[in-house]
């Protein structure tokens, strides 16, 4: 730490992402990426953009993409914000809607970027304990002083909160913004976007990284009342008017336009998830009821740390969180059927079943 650092730099505790290992024949099941390639329409759109537009700045307003996303959700472009990945959208949201001195609430087992942003922007926070089964107690999020942010489905637990419970949280925070972080919602039952027309304090944040197989393009977006979107635009344009590049804009737009492909790969991942869940239960694993593109599991005889280490020796990487109360759980991304078969076979050898 240098004497030249600002107070913000000194209090920052950066987020630690999952391992990104460059290795041949690695079964990578640790960062919740989509195992399938993006739509062919995405590749075509990017190739066309490459042909002659890279010398020009991208649109600072991302109007075409915002219109496309708005139409997809039966909303207007003024109710859509686009950013460089949902992490950037979340960062702007913390700046736009949460105040220093007023404590916000989020679960104590959740996306670990939330406390990073809270500390960076000097926003106090309350980590609300989950129930023993990792579900939330809805009333715990009522009447927050500074606002609420909840991932749904939750990461890393994979659990989904029904829309009726989300609505209760929104209704009971009428003077604060409630952010529902829906990175994995396309693998679940329903998005809270259906509530936006009823509540002007609800912001829904999503990403193209998971279900649309565009983790490499970094495009996230928010849905909400036009006044909330205006605040996000003010934040963005105070930092960088051109946060999303030309290739990302056209690629993301094409992913929404090819709805048939999107539904095909999403349904395939959900089907694989259900099959894998049953197979892991047969191996004595406790498997939480996932509504995401990953499963959260523990074993009664072998610790999560040992399983993580042994799997890595076999070139299979999963996510291990060395902290309570989830230190005996692994988060395992749903890969292709072949990758998941390799995982199950390897687990059988490790467990000597």
Coordinates of C-alpha atoms in Angstrom, one line a residue:
X1 CA 0.0 0.0 0.0
X2 CA 1.4 3.3 -1.1
X3 CA 1.2 6.8 0.5
X4 CA -0.1 7.9 -2.8
X5 CA -3.2 5.8 -2.7
X6 CA -6.6 7.5 -2.3
X7 CA -8.9 6.4 0.6
X8 CA -11.0 4.6 -2.0
X9 CA -8.0 2.6 -3.2
X10 CA -7.0 1.7 0.3
X11 CA -10.4 0.4 1.3
X12 CA -10.9 -1.6 -1.9
X13 CA -11.0 -5.4 -1.5
X14 CA -11.1 -6.6 -5.1
X15 CA -13.3 -9.4 -6.3
X16 CA -11.5 -12.8 -6.9
X17 CA -12.9 -14.5 -10.0
X18 CA -12.9 -18.2 -10.6
X19 CA -9.8 -19.8 -12.0
X20 CA -9.2 -19.2 -15.7
X21 CA -6.8 -22.0 -16.6
X22 CA -5.4 -22.2 -20.2
X23 CA -4.9 -25.9 -20.6
X24 CA -5.7 -28.5 -23.3
X25 CA -8.3 -31.1 -22.5
X26 CA -9.5 -29.3 -19.4
X27 CA -13.1 -29.9 -18.3
X28 CA -13.9 -26.4 -17.1
X29 CA -16.9 -26.4 -14.8
X30 CA -16.0 -23.5 -12.4
X31 CA -17.2 -20.2 -13.9
X32 CA -20.8 -21.0 -15.1
X33 CA -20.0 -20.4 -18.8
X34 CA -22.2 -21.8 -21.4
X35 CA -20.8 -25.1 -22.8
X36 CA -22.2 -24.4 -26.3
X37 CA -21.2 -21.8 -28.9
X38 CA -23.3 -18.7 -29.5
X39 CA -25.9 -18.6 -32.3
X40 CA -24.5 -18.6 -35.8
X41 CA -26.4 -15.3 -36.3
X42 CA -24.1 -13.8 -33.7
X43 CA -21.0 -14.9 -35.6
X44 CA -22.4 -13.6 -38.8
X45 CA -23.3 -10.2 -37.3
X46 CA -19.8 -9.9 -35.8
X47 CA -18.1 -10.8 -39.1
X48 CA -20.2 -8.2 -40.9
X49 CA -19.2 -5.5 -38.4
X50 CA -15.6 -6.5 -38.7
X51 CA -15.7 -5.8 -42.4
X52 CA -15.6 -2.1 -42.1
X53 CA -16.7 -0.3 -38.9
X54 CA -13.9 -0.8 -36.4
X55 CA -12.4 2.6 -37.2
X56 CA -15.6 4.3 -35.9
X57 CA -16.7 4.7 -32.3
X58 CA -19.6 2.5 -31.2
X59 CA -23.0 4.0 -30.4
X60 CA -22.8 5.6 -26.9
X61 CA -26.5 5.1 -26.5
X62 CA -26.7 1.5 -27.8
X63 CA -30.2 2.3 -29.2
X64 CA -30.4 -0.7 -31.5
X65 CA -29.6 -3.2 -28.8
X66 CA -31.8 -1.4 -26.3
X67 CA -34.7 -1.4 -28.7
X68 CA -34.2 -5.1 -29.4
X69 CA -34.1 -6.0 -25.7
X70 CA -37.0 -3.8 -25.0
X71 CA -39.1 -5.5 -27.6
X72 CA -38.1 -8.9 -26.2
X73 CA -39.5 -8.0 -22.8
X74 CA -42.5 -5.9 -24.1
X75 CA -40.8 -2.7 -22.9
X76 CA -39.5 0.5 -24.4
X77 CA -35.8 1.3 -25.1
X78 CA -36.1 4.0 -22.3
X79 CA -36.6 1.1 -19.8
X80 CA -33.4 -0.6 -20.8
X81 CA -29.8 0.1 -19.9
X82 CA -26.8 -1.7 -21.5
X83 CA -23.4 -2.0 -20.0
X84 CA -20.0 -3.8 -20.3
X85 CA -21.2 -7.0 -18.5
X86 CA -23.7 -7.2 -15.7
X87 CA -20.8 -6.5 -13.2
X88 CA -20.5 -3.0 -14.7
X89 CA -24.2 -2.5 -14.6
X90 CA -24.3 -3.5 -10.9
X91 CA -21.4 -1.1 -10.2
X92 CA -23.3 1.8 -11.8
X93 CA -26.4 0.7 -9.9
X94 CA -24.6 0.9 -6.5
X95 CA -23.5 4.4 -7.4
X96 CA -26.9 5.5 -8.7
X97 CA -29.2 4.1 -6.0
X98 CA -27.4 3.4 -2.8
X99 CA -26.2 6.1 -0.4
X100 CA -23.1 6.3 1.8
X101 CA -24.4 6.2 5.4
X102 CA -27.5 4.2 4.6
X103 CA -27.1 0.4 5.0
X104 CA -28.3 -1.9 2.2
X105 CA -29.1 -5.5 2.6
X106 CA -28.1 -8.7 0.8
X107 CA -27.8 -12.4 1.8
X108 CA -24.7 -13.5 3.7
X109 CA -24.2 -16.3 1.1
X110 CA -24.4 -14.5 -2.3
X111 CA -22.5 -13.0 -5.2
X112 CA -19.2 -11.9 -3.6
X113 CA -19.0 -8.7 -5.7
X114 CA -21.7 -7.0 -3.6
X115 CA -19.5 -6.4 -0.5
X116 CA -16.7 -5.4 -2.9
X117 CA -18.8 -2.6 -4.4
X118 CA -20.3 -1.6 -1.0
X119 CA -16.8 -1.1 0.4
X120 CA -15.5 0.6 -2.7
X121 CA -18.3 3.2 -2.7
X122 CA -18.4 3.5 1.1
X123 CA -21.9 2.1 1.5
X124 CA -22.7 0.3 4.7
X125 CA -24.3 -3.1 4.4
X126 CA -26.1 -5.8 6.4
X127 CA -25.5 -9.4 5.4
X128 CA -28.7 -11.2 6.2
X129 CA -28.3 -14.8 7.3
X130 CA -29.9 -17.5 5.2
X131 CA -32.0 -20.2 6.7
X132 CA -30.3 -23.5 7.3
X133 CA -31.4 -24.8 3.9
X134 CA -30.0 -21.7 2.3
X135 CA -33.4 -20.2 1.5
X136 CA -34.2 -16.6 2.3
X137 CA -36.6 -15.3 4.9
X138 CA -38.6 -12.7 2.8
X139 CA -39.4 -10.5 5.8
X140 CA -35.7 -10.0 6.5
X141 CA -35.5 -7.7 3.5
X142 CA -38.5 -5.5 4.3
X143 CA -38.0 -1.8 5.2
X144 CA -34.3 -1.6 4.4
X145 CA -32.7 1.8 5.2
X146 CA -30.7 2.0 2.1
X147 CA -32.0 -0.6 -0.4
X148 CA -31.8 -4.3 -1.2
X149 CA -30.0 -6.4 -3.7
X150 CA -30.7 -10.1 -4.2
X151 CA -29.5 -12.5 -6.8
X152 CA -32.3 -14.8 -8.2
X153 CA -31.4 -17.6 -8.7
X154 CA -28.8 -17.1 -6.0
X155 CA -25.1 -17.8 -6.6
X156 CA -23.6 -19.9 -5.4
X157 CA -26.5 -21.8 -3.9
X158 CA -28.5 -22.1 -7.2
X159 CA -31.8 -21.5 -5.3
X160 CA -34.7 -19.6 -6.8
X161 CA -37.2 -17.3 -5.0
X162 CA -40.7 -17.2 -6.4
X163 CA -41.9 -14.0 -8.0
X164 CA -44.6 -13.6 -5.4
X165 CA -41.9 -13.3 -2.7
X166 CA -39.8 -10.9 -4.7
X167 CA -42.9 -8.7 -5.1
X168 CA -43.4 -8.7 -1.3
X169 CA -39.9 -7.4 -0.9
X170 CA -40.4 -4.7 -3.5
X171 CA -43.7 -3.6 -2.0
X172 CA -42.2 -3.4 1.5
X173 CA -39.4 -1.1 0.3
X174 CA -41.4 1.6 -1.4
X175 CA -38.9 4.4 -0.8
X176 CA -35.8 2.4 -1.7
X177 CA -34.6 0.6 -4.9
X178 CA -34.7 -3.2 -4.9
X179 CA -32.2 -4.7 -7.3
X180 CA -32.9 -8.3 -8.5
X181 CA -29.7 -9.7 -10.0
X182 CA -30.9 -12.3 -12.6
X183 CA -27.7 -13.6 -14.2
X184 CA -29.2 -17.1 -14.2
X185 CA -32.9 -16.5 -14.6
X186 CA -33.2 -17.9 -18.1
X187 CA -32.6 -21.3 -16.5
X188 CA -35.4 -20.7 -14.0
X189 CA -39.1 -20.2 -13.9
X190 CA -39.8 -16.5 -14.4
X191 CA -38.1 -13.1 -14.4
X192 CA -39.0 -10.3 -12.1
X193 CA -39.2 -8.1 -15.2
X194 CA -42.9 -8.9 -15.2
X195 CA -43.2 -6.7 -12.1
X196 CA -41.5 -3.6 -13.5
X197 CA -44.7 -1.9 -14.8
X198 CA -46.2 -2.1 -11.3
X199 CA -43.2 -0.9 -9.3
X200 CA -41.0 2.1 -10.1
X201 CA -38.4 1.0 -7.4
X202 CA -37.5 -2.3 -9.0
X203 CA -34.4 -2.8 -11.1
X204 CA -33.7 -6.1 -12.8
X205 CA -30.2 -6.8 -14.0
X206 CA -29.4 -9.6 -16.5
X207 CA -26.5 -10.7 -18.6
X208 CA -25.8 -12.3 -22.0
X209 CA -22.8 -14.3 -20.6
X210 CA -24.7 -17.4 -19.4
X211 CA -27.8 -18.4 -21.4
X212 CA -26.8 -16.6 -24.6
X213 CA -23.2 -18.0 -24.5
X214 CA -21.6 -14.6 -24.8
X215 CA -19.3 -14.4 -21.8
X216 CA -16.4 -13.3 -24.0
X217 CA -18.4 -10.3 -25.3
X218 CA -19.2 -8.8 -21.9
X219 CA -22.7 -7.4 -22.4
X220 CA -25.1 -6.9 -19.4
X221 CA -28.3 -4.9 -19.1
X222 CA -30.8 -3.6 -16.7
X223 CA -34.6 -3.3 -17.0
X224 CA -36.6 -0.8 -15.0
X225 CA -38.6 2.4 -14.8
X226 CA -37.3 5.1 -17.2
X227 CA -36.2 7.3 -14.3
X228 CA -34.0 4.5 -12.9
X229 CA -32.5 4.0 -16.4
X230 CA -31.8 7.7 -16.7
X231 CA -29.8 7.5 -13.4
X232 CA -27.7 4.6 -14.8
X233 CA -27.0 6.6 -18.0
X234 CA -25.8 9.5 -15.9
X235 CA -23.4 7.3 -14.1
X236 CA -22.1 5.7 -17.3
X237 CA -21.6 8.9 -19.1
X238 CA -19.7 10.4 -16.1
X239 CA -17.1 7.6 -16.6
X240 CA -17.1 6.5 -20.2
X241 CA -19.7 7.1 -22.9
X242 CA -18.4 4.1 -25.0
X243 CA -18.5 1.2 -22.6
X244 CA -19.8 -1.4 -25.1
X245 CA -17.8 -2.0 -28.3
X246 CA -19.2 -2.4 -31.8
X247 CA -18.7 -6.2 -31.9
X248 CA -20.4 -6.7 -28.6
X249 CA -23.4 -4.6 -29.5
X250 CA -24.2 -6.4 -32.8
X251 CA -23.4 -9.8 -31.3
X252 CA -25.7 -9.3 -28.3
X253 CA -28.5 -8.0 -30.6
X254 CA -28.2 -11.1 -32.8
X255 CA -28.5 -13.3 -29.8
X256 CA -31.9 -11.9 -29.0
X257 CA -33.0 -12.1 -32.6
X258 CA -32.3 -15.8 -32.8
X259 CA -34.8 -16.9 -30.1
X260 CA -35.0 -20.4 -31.4
X261 CA -31.3 -21.1 -30.8
X262 CA -31.4 -19.5 -27.4
X263 CA -34.3 -21.7 -26.3
X264 CA -32.7 -24.8 -27.7
X265 CA -29.4 -24.5 -25.8
X266 CA -31.1 -23.3 -22.6
X267 CA -33.5 -26.3 -22.6
X268 CA -30.5 -28.6 -23.3
X269 CA -28.6 -27.3 -20.3
X270 CA -31.7 -27.6 -18.0
X271 CA -32.2 -31.1 -19.2
X272 CA -28.6 -32.0 -18.5
X273 CA -28.8 -30.3 -15.1
X274 CA -31.8 -32.5 -14.0
X275 CA -30.0 -35.7 -15.2
X276 CA -26.8 -34.8 -13.4
X277 CA -28.6 -33.9 -10.2
X278 CA -30.2 -37.4 -10.1
X279 CA -26.9 -39.1 -10.8
X280 CA -25.1 -37.1 -8.1
X281 CA -27.8 -38.0 -5.6
X282 CA -27.2 -41.7 -6.5
X283 CA -23.6 -41.0 -5.4
X284 CA -24.9 -39.8 -2.0
X285 CA -24.4 -36.1 -2.7
X286 CA -26.8 -33.6 -1.3
X287 CA -27.9 -31.5 -4.3
X288 CA -29.7 -28.3 -3.7
X289 CA -32.8 -27.8 -6.1
X290 CA -31.1 -25.8 -8.8
X291 CA -32.8 -23.3 -11.1
X292 CA -29.5 -22.1 -12.6
X293 CA -26.9 -23.5 -15.0
X294 CA -24.9 -25.1 -12.1
X295 CA -25.5 -27.3 -9.1
X296 CA -24.5 -26.8 -5.5
X297 CA -23.5 -30.0 -3.8
X298 CA -21.9 -31.6 -0.8
X299 CA -21.0 -35.2 0.2
X300 CA -21.4 -36.7 3.6
X301 CA -18.1 -38.7 3.6
X302 CA -15.6 -36.7 1.5
X303 CA -15.0 -33.0 2.1
X304 CA -15.5 -30.4 -0.7
X305 CA -11.9 -29.4 -0.5
X306 CA -10.7 -32.9 -1.1
X307 CA -13.1 -33.5 -4.0
X308 CA -12.0 -30.2 -5.5
X309 CA -8.4 -31.1 -5.3
X310 CA -8.8 -34.7 -6.6
X311 CA -11.0 -33.5 -9.5
X312 CA -8.4 -30.9 -10.4
X313 CA -5.7 -33.7 -10.6
X314 CA -8.0 -35.3 -13.2
X315 CA -8.2 -32.0 -15.2
X316 CA -11.7 -31.2 -14.1
X317 CA -12.1 -27.8 -12.4
X318 CA -15.1 -26.9 -10.2
X319 CA -15.6 -24.0 -7.7
X320 CA -14.7 -24.4 -4.1
X321 CA -15.5 -21.7 -1.6
X322 CA -13.2 -21.9 1.5
X323 CA -15.5 -20.0 3.8
X324 CA -18.4 -20.7 6.1
X325 CA -21.2 -21.8 5.9
X326 CA -20.5 -23.2 2.5
X327 CA -17.0 -24.7 3.0
X328 CA -18.3 -28.2 2.4
X329 CA -20.0 -27.4 -0.9
X330 CA -18.9 -27.4 -4.5
X331 CA -20.4 -25.3 -7.2
X332 CA -20.4 -27.3 -10.5
X333 CA -21.2 -25.7 -13.8
X334 CA -23.4 -27.7 -16.2
X335 CA -21.3 -28.6 -19.2
X336 CA -22.1 -30.8 -22.2
X337 CA -23.5 -34.3 -21.7
X338 CA -20.0 -35.7 -22.4
X339 CA -18.3 -33.4 -19.9
X340 CA -20.8 -34.3 -17.2
X341 CA -20.4 -38.0 -17.9
X342 CA -16.7 -37.6 -17.4
X343 CA -17.4 -35.7 -14.1
X344 CA -19.6 -38.5 -12.8
X345 CA -17.2 -41.2 -13.8
X346 CA -14.3 -39.4 -12.1
X347 CA -16.4 -38.9 -9.0
X348 CA -17.1 -42.6 -8.8
X349 CA -13.4 -43.3 -8.9
X350 CA -12.6 -40.7 -6.2
X351 CA -15.4 -42.0 -4.0
X352 CA -14.5 -45.6 -4.9
X353 CA -18.1 -46.5 -5.8

